Amino acid sequence: MSGDRRVAYAEYGAPDGEPVILLHGTPGSRLLGALFDGDARRRGVRLLVPDRPGYGRSSPWPDRTLADAGTTVGAVLDDAGVRRAGVVGFSGGGPHALALAATRRDLVDGVDVVAGAVPPSLRSTRPLAVRLAETLAATTPRLLAGAARGGGRVAKRAPASFVVSQYTTPEGRAAVSDRVAELARREFVEAFAHTARGFVTETRLLAQEWTVDPADVDRRVRLWHGADDANVPVADARRLADRLPDGRLTVVDGADHLGALLRQVPELLGRYGSAAEG
């Protein structure tokens, strides 16, 4: 990338498969793809998962906006030798997927948003931890960065359930296998392995009205949202779907925030792989 910035990414699945970009949540990292390595391989998908700026091994970019999503993804596709890819955005990666579709349509084959965050004007409620983080990002960002790095250190030593509990209901938590919980823990720890500046930047970005209006996404967007999501209520997803010119919402019964990701991404990878075969 320009300006001596570096973007890191990981590859999973089939090396010669249909390319799909998976955009992690806020916070998150490229290790999210480890959850779906086997699914991607079986479905003939080459899964590319970047660390967004300031997460994992990617350089910070504190003045970026949502409209810059194409710069990061474009660099990954160039390095991977890929012209276009399907895009799946999870949670805080959802706004970046929409921004990419609005500003760099030439890079995008399809857009899916799973448990995606919504613009502030469409929110009905926010978890207390999110409200606190947004306040700190706007007023004392260094305090938020220190707290986030501390959370990463705690997660490194704590049981994997420490991380999983942030994205699940008690019922959903019981359904998460030890393997999945451990992979989720590693992904969370990696997000803060070098800096928390990515989390601070994105928390501030997503708390403001987006620089890319969902109404400007002039292609079909498929939204998948858990009926039991406590992080982003399904009512918010319905409002986002209405705001999009061609938004198609599927409510996943019995799924919370993490549950929607675990249930829908394998299915989406199958769709992208099947489309390539057809």
PDB file of C-alpha atoms in Angstrom:
ATOM      1  CA  MET A   1       0.000   0.000   0.000  1.00  0.00           C
ATOM      2  CA  SER A   2       1.029   3.634  -0.427  1.00  0.00           C
ATOM      3  CA  GLY A   3       2.712   5.656   2.298  1.00  0.00           C
ATOM      4  CA  ASP A   4       4.705   2.674   3.599  1.00  0.00           C
ATOM      5  CA  ARG A   5       1.556   1.130   5.029  1.00  0.00           C
ATOM      6  CA  ARG A   6       1.357  -2.638   5.103  1.00  0.00           C
ATOM      7  CA  VAL A   7      -1.743  -4.796   4.883  1.00  0.00           C
ATOM      8  CA  ALA A   8      -1.531  -8.392   6.078  1.00  0.00           C
ATOM      9  CA  TYR A   9      -3.892 -11.151   5.050  1.00  0.00           C
ATOM     10  CA  ALA A  10      -4.255 -14.901   5.374  1.00  0.00           C
ATOM     11  CA  GLU A  11      -5.477 -17.453   2.841  1.00  0.00           C
ATOM     12  CA  TYR A  12      -7.661 -20.443   3.588  1.00  0.00           C
ATOM     13  CA  GLY A  13      -9.460 -23.104   1.595  1.00  0.00           C
ATOM     14  CA  ALA A  14      -8.685 -24.110  -1.981  1.00  0.00           C
ATOM     15  CA  PRO A  15      -5.659 -22.278  -3.472  1.00  0.00           C
ATOM     16  CA  ASP A  16      -7.177 -22.397  -6.976  1.00  0.00           C
ATOM     17  CA  GLY A  17     -10.757 -21.867  -5.875  1.00  0.00           C
ATOM     18  CA  GLU A  18     -13.277 -19.081  -6.388  1.00  0.00           C
ATOM     19  CA  PRO A  19     -11.962 -16.008  -4.492  1.00  0.00           C
ATOM     20  CA  VAL A  20     -13.969 -14.645  -1.576  1.00  0.00           C
ATOM     21  CA  ILE A  21     -12.936 -11.833   0.770  1.00  0.00           C
ATOM     22  CA  LEU A  22     -14.029 -12.249   4.397  1.00  0.00           C
ATOM     23  CA  LEU A  23     -14.029  -9.025   6.439  1.00  0.00           C
ATOM     24  CA  HIS A  24     -13.682  -9.563  10.175  1.00  0.00           C
ATOM     25  CA  GLY A  25     -15.588  -7.796  12.933  1.00  0.00           C
ATOM     26  CA  THR A  26     -14.643  -4.921  15.239  1.00  0.00           C
ATOM     27  CA  PRO A  27     -12.325  -5.988  16.773  1.00  0.00           C
ATOM     28  CA  GLY A  28     -11.005  -8.887  14.746  1.00  0.00           C
ATOM     29  CA  SER A  29      -8.196 -10.229  12.610  1.00  0.00           C
ATOM     30  CA  ARG A  30      -7.258 -12.364   9.629  1.00  0.00           C
ATOM     31  CA  LEU A  31      -7.403 -15.453  11.874  1.00  0.00           C
ATOM     32  CA  LEU A  32     -11.199 -15.400  11.582  1.00  0.00           C
ATOM     33  CA  GLY A  33     -10.791 -17.438   8.422  1.00  0.00           C
ATOM     34  CA  ALA A  34      -9.467 -20.412  10.387  1.00  0.00           C
ATOM     35  CA  LEU A  35     -13.057 -21.116  11.414  1.00  0.00           C
ATOM     36  CA  PHE A  36     -13.942 -21.820   7.785  1.00  0.00           C
ATOM     37  CA  ASP A  37     -10.779 -23.321   6.300  1.00  0.00           C
ATOM     38  CA  GLY A  38     -12.268 -26.785   5.860  1.00  0.00           C
ATOM     39  CA  ASP A  39     -15.584 -25.435   4.575  1.00  0.00           C
ATOM     40  CA  ALA A  40     -13.814 -23.293   1.994  1.00  0.00           C
ATOM     41  CA  ARG A  41     -11.639 -26.206   0.835  1.00  0.00           C
ATOM     42  CA  ARG A  42     -14.602 -28.542   0.435  1.00  0.00           C
ATOM     43  CA  ARG A  43     -16.586 -25.919  -1.462  1.00  0.00           C
ATOM     44  CA  GLY A  44     -13.802 -24.884  -3.832  1.00  0.00           C
ATOM     45  CA  VAL A  45     -13.347 -21.383  -2.396  1.00  0.00           C
ATOM     46  CA  ARG A  46     -10.114 -19.457  -1.973  1.00  0.00           C
ATOM     47  CA  LEU A  47     -10.815 -17.461   1.187  1.00  0.00           C
ATOM     48  CA  LEU A  48      -8.810 -14.249   1.606  1.00  0.00           C
ATOM     49  CA  VAL A  49      -9.023 -12.602   5.039  1.00  0.00           C
ATOM     50  CA  PRO A  50      -7.230  -9.277   5.570  1.00  0.00           C
ATOM     51  CA  ASP A  51      -6.301  -7.562   8.799  1.00  0.00           C
ATOM     52  CA  ARG A  52      -7.870  -4.123   8.413  1.00  0.00           C
ATOM     53  CA  PRO A  53      -5.495  -1.229   9.222  1.00  0.00           C
ATOM     54  CA  GLY A  54      -4.382  -1.206  12.831  1.00  0.00           C
ATOM     55  CA  TYR A  55      -5.343  -4.835  13.526  1.00  0.00           C
ATOM     56  CA  GLY A  56      -3.039  -7.843  13.674  1.00  0.00           C
ATOM     57  CA  ARG A  57      -0.057  -7.262  11.395  1.00  0.00           C
ATOM     58  CA  SER A  58      -1.509  -4.428   9.296  1.00  0.00           C
ATOM     59  CA  SER A  59      -0.194  -0.906   9.713  1.00  0.00           C
ATOM     60  CA  PRO A  60      -2.436   1.640  11.451  1.00  0.00           C
ATOM     61  CA  TRP A  61      -4.281   4.193   9.317  1.00  0.00           C
ATOM     62  CA  PRO A  62      -5.884   6.510  11.874  1.00  0.00           C
ATOM     63  CA  ASP A  63      -7.477   8.948   9.411  1.00  0.00           C
ATOM     64  CA  ARG A  64      -9.115   6.352   7.177  1.00  0.00           C
ATOM     65  CA  THR A  65     -12.833   6.358   6.463  1.00  0.00           C
ATOM     66  CA  LEU A  66     -15.249   3.679   5.313  1.00  0.00           C
ATOM     67  CA  ALA A  67     -14.728   4.925   1.772  1.00  0.00           C
ATOM     68  CA  ASP A  68     -11.116   3.715   2.014  1.00  0.00           C
ATOM     69  CA  ALA A  69     -12.167   0.070   2.274  1.00  0.00           C
ATOM     70  CA  GLY A  70     -11.421  -0.378  -1.425  1.00  0.00           C
ATOM     71  CA  THR A  71      -7.796   0.620  -0.910  1.00  0.00           C
ATOM     72  CA  THR A  72      -7.199  -2.166   1.588  1.00  0.00           C
ATOM     73  CA  VAL A  73      -9.150  -4.840  -0.273  1.00  0.00           C
ATOM     74  CA  GLY A  74      -7.739  -3.751  -3.624  1.00  0.00           C
ATOM     75  CA  ALA A  75      -4.199  -4.206  -2.297  1.00  0.00           C
ATOM     76  CA  VAL A  76      -5.023  -7.712  -1.101  1.00  0.00           C
ATOM     77  CA  LEU A  77      -6.582  -8.719  -4.418  1.00  0.00           C
ATOM     78  CA  ASP A  78      -3.631  -7.296  -6.350  1.00  0.00           C
ATOM     79  CA  ASP A  79      -1.159  -9.231  -4.231  1.00  0.00           C
ATOM     80  CA  ALA A  80      -3.222 -12.411  -4.564  1.00  0.00           C
ATOM     81  CA  GLY A  81      -3.456 -12.010  -8.347  1.00  0.00           C
ATOM     82  CA  VAL A  82      -7.250 -11.685  -8.254  1.00  0.00           C
ATOM     83  CA  ARG A  83      -9.349  -9.152 -10.187  1.00  0.00           C
ATOM     84  CA  ARG A  84     -12.717  -9.593  -8.472  1.00  0.00           C
ATOM     85  CA  ALA A  85     -14.074 -11.515  -5.498  1.00  0.00           C
ATOM     86  CA  GLY A  86     -17.180 -12.196  -3.530  1.00  0.00           C
ATOM     87  CA  VAL A  87     -17.311 -10.192  -0.297  1.00  0.00           C
ATOM     88  CA  VAL A  88     -18.651 -11.339   3.067  1.00  0.00           C
ATOM     89  CA  GLY A  89     -18.633  -8.838   5.934  1.00  0.00           C
ATOM     90  CA  PHE A  90     -19.242  -9.915   9.524  1.00  0.00           C
ATOM     91  CA  SER A  91     -20.378  -7.517  12.267  1.00  0.00           C
ATOM     92  CA  GLY A  92     -18.123  -4.420  12.011  1.00  0.00           C
ATOM     93  CA  GLY A  93     -16.899  -5.793   8.686  1.00  0.00           C
ATOM     94  CA  GLY A  94     -20.408  -5.326   7.286  1.00  0.00           C
ATOM     95  CA  PRO A  95     -20.121  -1.538   6.842  1.00  0.00           C
ATOM     96  CA  HIS A  96     -16.788  -2.051   5.080  1.00  0.00           C
ATOM     97  CA  ALA A  97     -18.363  -4.591   2.716  1.00  0.00           C
ATOM     98  CA  LEU A  98     -21.120  -2.099   1.862  1.00  0.00           C
ATOM     99  CA  ALA A  99     -18.603   0.715   1.393  1.00  0.00           C
ATOM    100  CA  LEU A 100     -16.552  -1.493  -0.918  1.00  0.00           C
ATOM    101  CA  ALA A 101     -19.623  -2.295  -3.009  1.00  0.00           C
ATOM    102  CA  ALA A 102     -20.536   1.398  -3.236  1.00  0.00           C
ATOM    103  CA  THR A 103     -17.074   2.772  -4.094  1.00  0.00           C
ATOM    104  CA  ARG A 104     -15.274  -0.104  -5.894  1.00  0.00           C
ATOM    105  CA  ARG A 105     -17.978  -2.058  -7.664  1.00  0.00           C
ATOM    106  CA  ASP A 106     -15.318  -3.295 -10.088  1.00  0.00           C
ATOM    107  CA  LEU A 107     -13.778  -5.435  -7.337  1.00  0.00           C
ATOM    108  CA  VAL A 108     -16.983  -7.088  -6.139  1.00  0.00           C
ATOM    109  CA  ASP A 109     -18.758 -10.184  -7.469  1.00  0.00           C
ATOM    110  CA  GLY A 110     -21.330 -10.420  -4.690  1.00  0.00           C
ATOM    111  CA  VAL A 111     -22.054  -8.871  -1.294  1.00  0.00           C
ATOM    112  CA  ASP A 112     -23.180 -10.679   1.848  1.00  0.00           C
ATOM    113  CA  VAL A 113     -23.422  -9.086   5.288  1.00  0.00           C
ATOM    114  CA  VAL A 114     -23.697 -11.356   8.339  1.00  0.00           C
ATOM    115  CA  ALA A 115     -24.794  -9.822  11.662  1.00  0.00           C
ATOM    116  CA  GLY A 116     -23.675  -6.484  10.297  1.00  0.00           C
ATOM    117  CA  ALA A 117     -23.405  -3.205  12.186  1.00  0.00           C
ATOM    118  CA  VAL A 118     -25.764  -0.434  11.056  1.00  0.00           C
ATOM    119  CA  PRO A 119     -25.440   3.366  10.823  1.00  0.00           C
ATOM    120  CA  PRO A 120     -26.105   5.236  14.099  1.00  0.00           C
ATOM    121  CA  SER A 121     -29.334   6.693  12.700  1.00  0.00           C
ATOM    122  CA  LEU A 122     -30.748   3.166  12.308  1.00  0.00           C
ATOM    123  CA  ARG A 123     -29.818   1.827  15.732  1.00  0.00           C
ATOM    124  CA  SER A 124     -32.422   0.933  18.312  1.00  0.00           C
ATOM    125  CA  THR A 125     -30.011   0.133  21.136  1.00  0.00           C
ATOM    126  CA  ARG A 126     -26.365  -0.690  21.822  1.00  0.00           C
ATOM    127  CA  PRO A 127     -24.723  -2.936  24.424  1.00  0.00           C
ATOM    128  CA  LEU A 128     -23.217  -1.039  27.355  1.00  0.00           C
ATOM    129  CA  ALA A 129     -19.682  -2.037  26.348  1.00  0.00           C
ATOM    130  CA  VAL A 130     -20.203  -0.533  22.887  1.00  0.00           C
ATOM    131  CA  ARG A 131     -21.586   2.717  24.299  1.00  0.00           C
ATOM    132  CA  LEU A 132     -18.620   3.009  26.643  1.00  0.00           C
ATOM    133  CA  ALA A 133     -16.092   2.267  23.890  1.00  0.00           C
ATOM    134  CA  GLU A 134     -17.634   4.883  21.607  1.00  0.00           C
ATOM    135  CA  THR A 135     -17.513   7.501  24.347  1.00  0.00           C
ATOM    136  CA  LEU A 136     -13.859   6.762  25.079  1.00  0.00           C
ATOM    137  CA  ALA A 137     -12.951   6.744  21.365  1.00  0.00           C
ATOM    138  CA  ALA A 138     -14.342  10.269  21.045  1.00  0.00           C
ATOM    139  CA  THR A 139     -12.984  11.685  24.298  1.00  0.00           C
ATOM    140  CA  THR A 140      -9.982   9.715  25.571  1.00  0.00           C
ATOM    141  CA  PRO A 141      -8.790   7.383  22.790  1.00  0.00           C
ATOM    142  CA  ARG A 142      -5.587   6.485  24.625  1.00  0.00           C
ATOM    143  CA  LEU A 143      -7.633   5.141  27.518  1.00  0.00           C
ATOM    144  CA  LEU A 144      -9.675   3.000  25.128  1.00  0.00           C
ATOM    145  CA  ALA A 145      -6.507   1.723  23.464  1.00  0.00           C
ATOM    146  CA  GLY A 146      -5.031   0.755  26.824  1.00  0.00           C
ATOM    147  CA  ALA A 147      -8.214  -0.992  27.876  1.00  0.00           C
ATOM    148  CA  ALA A 148      -8.379  -2.881  24.572  1.00  0.00           C
ATOM    149  CA  ARG A 149      -4.783  -4.048  24.803  1.00  0.00           C
ATOM    150  CA  GLY A 150      -5.486  -5.125  28.372  1.00  0.00           C
ATOM    151  CA  GLY A 151      -8.492  -7.077  27.166  1.00  0.00           C
ATOM    152  CA  GLY A 152      -6.302  -8.817  24.622  1.00  0.00           C
ATOM    153  CA  ARG A 153      -3.816  -9.815  27.328  1.00  0.00           C
ATOM    154  CA  VAL A 154      -6.616 -11.127  29.540  1.00  0.00           C
ATOM    155  CA  ALA A 155      -8.083 -13.114  26.648  1.00  0.00           C
ATOM    156  CA  LYS A 156      -4.696 -14.700  26.001  1.00  0.00           C
ATOM    157  CA  ARG A 157      -4.700 -16.236  29.495  1.00  0.00           C
ATOM    158  CA  ALA A 158      -8.402 -16.647  30.155  1.00  0.00           C
ATOM    159  CA  PRO A 159     -10.611 -19.561  29.082  1.00  0.00           C
ATOM    160  CA  ALA A 160     -11.861 -19.305  25.521  1.00  0.00           C
ATOM    161  CA  SER A 161     -15.356 -18.683  26.883  1.00  0.00           C
ATOM    162  CA  PHE A 162     -14.190 -15.179  27.890  1.00  0.00           C
ATOM    163  CA  VAL A 163     -14.210 -14.162  24.226  1.00  0.00           C
ATOM    164  CA  VAL A 164     -17.175 -16.255  23.098  1.00  0.00           C
ATOM    165  CA  SER A 165     -19.399 -14.764  25.792  1.00  0.00           C
ATOM    166  CA  GLN A 166     -19.097 -11.335  24.172  1.00  0.00           C
ATOM    167  CA  TYR A 167     -20.896 -12.537  21.045  1.00  0.00           C
ATOM    168  CA  THR A 168     -23.371 -15.136  22.283  1.00  0.00           C
ATOM    169  CA  THR A 169     -26.435 -15.638  24.429  1.00  0.00           C
ATOM    170  CA  PRO A 170     -26.158 -18.197  27.251  1.00  0.00           C
ATOM    171  CA  GLU A 171     -28.047 -20.691  25.079  1.00  0.00           C
ATOM    172  CA  GLY A 172     -25.849 -20.008  22.066  1.00  0.00           C
ATOM    173  CA  ARG A 173     -22.689 -20.268  24.142  1.00  0.00           C
ATOM    174  CA  ALA A 174     -23.535 -23.823  25.125  1.00  0.00           C
ATOM    175  CA  ALA A 175     -23.655 -24.806  21.449  1.00  0.00           C
ATOM    176  CA  VAL A 176     -20.148 -23.511  20.641  1.00  0.00           C
ATOM    177  CA  SER A 177     -17.592 -26.308  20.467  1.00  0.00           C
ATOM    178  CA  ASP A 178     -14.262 -26.088  22.281  1.00  0.00           C
ATOM    179  CA  ARG A 179     -12.472 -25.953  18.915  1.00  0.00           C
ATOM    180  CA  VAL A 180     -14.522 -23.007  17.676  1.00  0.00           C
ATOM    181  CA  ALA A 181     -14.162 -21.205  21.007  1.00  0.00           C
ATOM    182  CA  GLU A 182     -10.387 -21.575  20.909  1.00  0.00           C
ATOM    183  CA  LEU A 183     -10.168 -20.304  17.324  1.00  0.00           C
ATOM    184  CA  ALA A 184     -12.354 -17.319  18.267  1.00  0.00           C
ATOM    185  CA  ARG A 185     -10.069 -16.583  21.212  1.00  0.00           C
ATOM    186  CA  ARG A 186      -6.956 -16.652  19.022  1.00  0.00           C
ATOM    187  CA  GLU A 187      -8.582 -14.334  16.483  1.00  0.00           C
ATOM    188  CA  PHE A 188      -9.466 -11.839  19.228  1.00  0.00           C
ATOM    189  CA  VAL A 189      -5.989 -11.936  20.788  1.00  0.00           C
ATOM    190  CA  GLU A 190      -4.339 -11.384  17.402  1.00  0.00           C
ATOM    191  CA  ALA A 191      -6.445  -8.261  16.825  1.00  0.00           C
ATOM    192  CA  PHE A 192      -4.513  -6.513  19.619  1.00  0.00           C
ATOM    193  CA  ALA A 193      -1.166  -8.305  19.248  1.00  0.00           C
ATOM    194  CA  HIS A 194       0.699  -5.165  18.153  1.00  0.00           C
ATOM    195  CA  THR A 195      -1.604  -2.198  18.649  1.00  0.00           C
ATOM    196  CA  ALA A 196      -5.192  -1.258  19.452  1.00  0.00           C
ATOM    197  CA  ARG A 197      -5.255   1.665  17.031  1.00  0.00           C
ATOM    198  CA  GLY A 198      -7.430  -0.160  14.522  1.00  0.00           C
ATOM    199  CA  PHE A 199     -10.105  -0.757  17.133  1.00  0.00           C
ATOM    200  CA  VAL A 200     -10.007   2.871  18.298  1.00  0.00           C
ATOM    201  CA  THR A 201     -10.255   4.150  14.719  1.00  0.00           C
ATOM    202  CA  GLU A 202     -13.156   1.871  13.784  1.00  0.00           C
ATOM    203  CA  THR A 203     -15.055   2.483  16.992  1.00  0.00           C
ATOM    204  CA  ARG A 204     -14.984   6.181  16.186  1.00  0.00           C
ATOM    205  CA  LEU A 205     -15.868   5.596  12.520  1.00  0.00           C
ATOM    206  CA  LEU A 206     -18.866   3.399  13.241  1.00  0.00           C
ATOM    207  CA  ALA A 207     -20.197   5.733  15.930  1.00  0.00           C
ATOM    208  CA  GLN A 208     -20.476   8.562  13.387  1.00  0.00           C
ATOM    209  CA  GLU A 209     -22.789   8.745  10.418  1.00  0.00           C
ATOM    210  CA  TRP A 210     -21.082   6.718   7.746  1.00  0.00           C
ATOM    211  CA  THR A 211     -19.148   8.435   4.975  1.00  0.00           C
ATOM    212  CA  VAL A 212     -20.759   5.960   2.562  1.00  0.00           C
ATOM    213  CA  ASP A 213     -24.562   5.949   2.495  1.00  0.00           C
ATOM    214  CA  PRO A 214     -26.130   2.481   2.189  1.00  0.00           C
ATOM    215  CA  ALA A 215     -28.562   4.080  -0.273  1.00  0.00           C
ATOM    216  CA  ASP A 216     -25.610   4.418  -2.678  1.00  0.00           C
ATOM    217  CA  VAL A 217     -24.987   0.657  -2.879  1.00  0.00           C
ATOM    218  CA  ASP A 218     -26.468   0.023  -6.318  1.00  0.00           C
ATOM    219  CA  ARG A 219     -26.344  -3.760  -6.306  1.00  0.00           C
ATOM    220  CA  ARG A 220     -28.100  -6.576  -4.471  1.00  0.00           C
ATOM    221  CA  VAL A 221     -26.947  -7.086  -0.897  1.00  0.00           C
ATOM    222  CA  ARG A 222     -27.896 -10.216   1.022  1.00  0.00           C
ATOM    223  CA  LEU A 223     -28.135  -9.694   4.768  1.00  0.00           C
ATOM    224  CA  TRP A 224     -28.151 -12.576   7.229  1.00  0.00           C
ATOM    225  CA  HIS A 225     -29.002 -11.841  10.846  1.00  0.00           C
ATOM    226  CA  GLY A 226     -29.670 -13.920  13.933  1.00  0.00           C
ATOM    227  CA  ALA A 227     -33.107 -13.561  15.466  1.00  0.00           C
ATOM    228  CA  ASP A 228     -31.489 -13.673  18.929  1.00  0.00           C
ATOM    229  CA  ASP A 229     -28.623 -11.261  18.221  1.00  0.00           C
ATOM    230  CA  ALA A 230     -28.053  -9.114  21.329  1.00  0.00           C
ATOM    231  CA  ASN A 231     -25.096  -7.206  19.840  1.00  0.00           C
ATOM    232  CA  VAL A 232     -27.028  -5.828  16.852  1.00  0.00           C
ATOM    233  CA  PRO A 233     -30.791  -6.344  17.210  1.00  0.00           C
ATOM    234  CA  VAL A 234     -32.530  -7.824  14.194  1.00  0.00           C
ATOM    235  CA  ALA A 235     -34.819  -4.778  14.065  1.00  0.00           C
ATOM    236  CA  ASP A 236     -31.758  -2.700  13.145  1.00  0.00           C
ATOM    237  CA  ALA A 237     -30.943  -5.105  10.312  1.00  0.00           C
ATOM    238  CA  ARG A 238     -34.487  -4.698   8.976  1.00  0.00           C
ATOM    239  CA  ARG A 239     -34.043  -0.932   8.859  1.00  0.00           C
ATOM    240  CA  LEU A 240     -30.725  -1.324   7.055  1.00  0.00           C
ATOM    241  CA  ALA A 241     -32.302  -3.665   4.506  1.00  0.00           C
ATOM    242  CA  ASP A 242     -34.998  -1.050   3.867  1.00  0.00           C
ATOM    243  CA  ARG A 243     -32.338   1.637   3.383  1.00  0.00           C
ATOM    244  CA  LEU A 244     -30.487  -0.374   0.748  1.00  0.00           C
ATOM    245  CA  PRO A 245     -31.817  -0.081  -2.834  1.00  0.00           C
ATOM    246  CA  ASP A 246     -31.780  -3.888  -3.162  1.00  0.00           C
ATOM    247  CA  GLY A 247     -31.342  -5.365   0.290  1.00  0.00           C
ATOM    248  CA  ARG A 248     -32.595  -8.904   0.975  1.00  0.00           C
ATOM    249  CA  LEU A 249     -32.727  -9.840   4.675  1.00  0.00           C
ATOM    250  CA  THR A 250     -32.856 -13.428   5.922  1.00  0.00           C
ATOM    251  CA  VAL A 251     -33.478 -13.843   9.649  1.00  0.00           C
ATOM    252  CA  VAL A 252     -31.695 -16.890  11.069  1.00  0.00           C
ATOM    253  CA  ASP A 253     -33.962 -18.437  13.696  1.00  0.00           C
ATOM    254  CA  GLY A 254     -32.325 -19.366  16.982  1.00  0.00           C
ATOM    255  CA  ALA A 255     -29.018 -17.690  16.130  1.00  0.00           C
ATOM    256  CA  ASP A 256     -27.205 -14.997  18.091  1.00  0.00           C
ATOM    257  CA  HIS A 257     -24.346 -12.788  16.834  1.00  0.00           C
ATOM    258  CA  LEU A 258     -21.708 -15.519  16.608  1.00  0.00           C
ATOM    259  CA  GLY A 259     -24.258 -18.182  15.761  1.00  0.00           C
ATOM    260  CA  ALA A 260     -25.298 -16.383  12.582  1.00  0.00           C
ATOM    261  CA  LEU A 261     -21.658 -16.306  11.456  1.00  0.00           C
ATOM    262  CA  LEU A 262     -21.078 -19.987  12.174  1.00  0.00           C
ATOM    263  CA  ARG A 263     -24.281 -21.095  10.468  1.00  0.00           C
ATOM    264  CA  GLN A 264     -24.321 -18.847   7.418  1.00  0.00           C
ATOM    265  CA  VAL A 265     -20.737 -18.481   6.231  1.00  0.00           C
ATOM    266  CA  PRO A 266     -20.346 -22.165   5.251  1.00  0.00           C
ATOM    267  CA  GLU A 267     -23.572 -21.860   3.258  1.00  0.00           C
ATOM    268  CA  LEU A 268     -22.376 -18.680   1.574  1.00  0.00           C
ATOM    269  CA  LEU A 269     -19.064 -20.264   0.646  1.00  0.00           C
ATOM    270  CA  GLY A 270     -21.022 -23.082  -0.948  1.00  0.00           C
ATOM    271  CA  ARG A 271     -22.991 -20.581  -3.018  1.00  0.00           C
ATOM    272  CA  TYR A 272     -19.862 -18.857  -4.270  1.00  0.00           C
ATOM    273  CA  GLY A 273     -18.192 -22.168  -5.069  1.00  0.00           C
ATOM    274  CA  SER A 274     -21.275 -23.476  -6.872  1.00  0.00           C
ATOM    275  CA  ALA A 275     -21.616 -20.261  -8.880  1.00  0.00           C
ATOM    276  CA  ALA A 276     -18.075 -20.695 -10.167  1.00  0.00           C
ATOM    277  CA  GLU A 277     -18.763 -24.300 -11.194  1.00  0.00           C
ATOM    278  CA  GLY A 278     -21.925 -23.233 -13.001  1.00  0.00           C
TER     279      GLY A 278
END
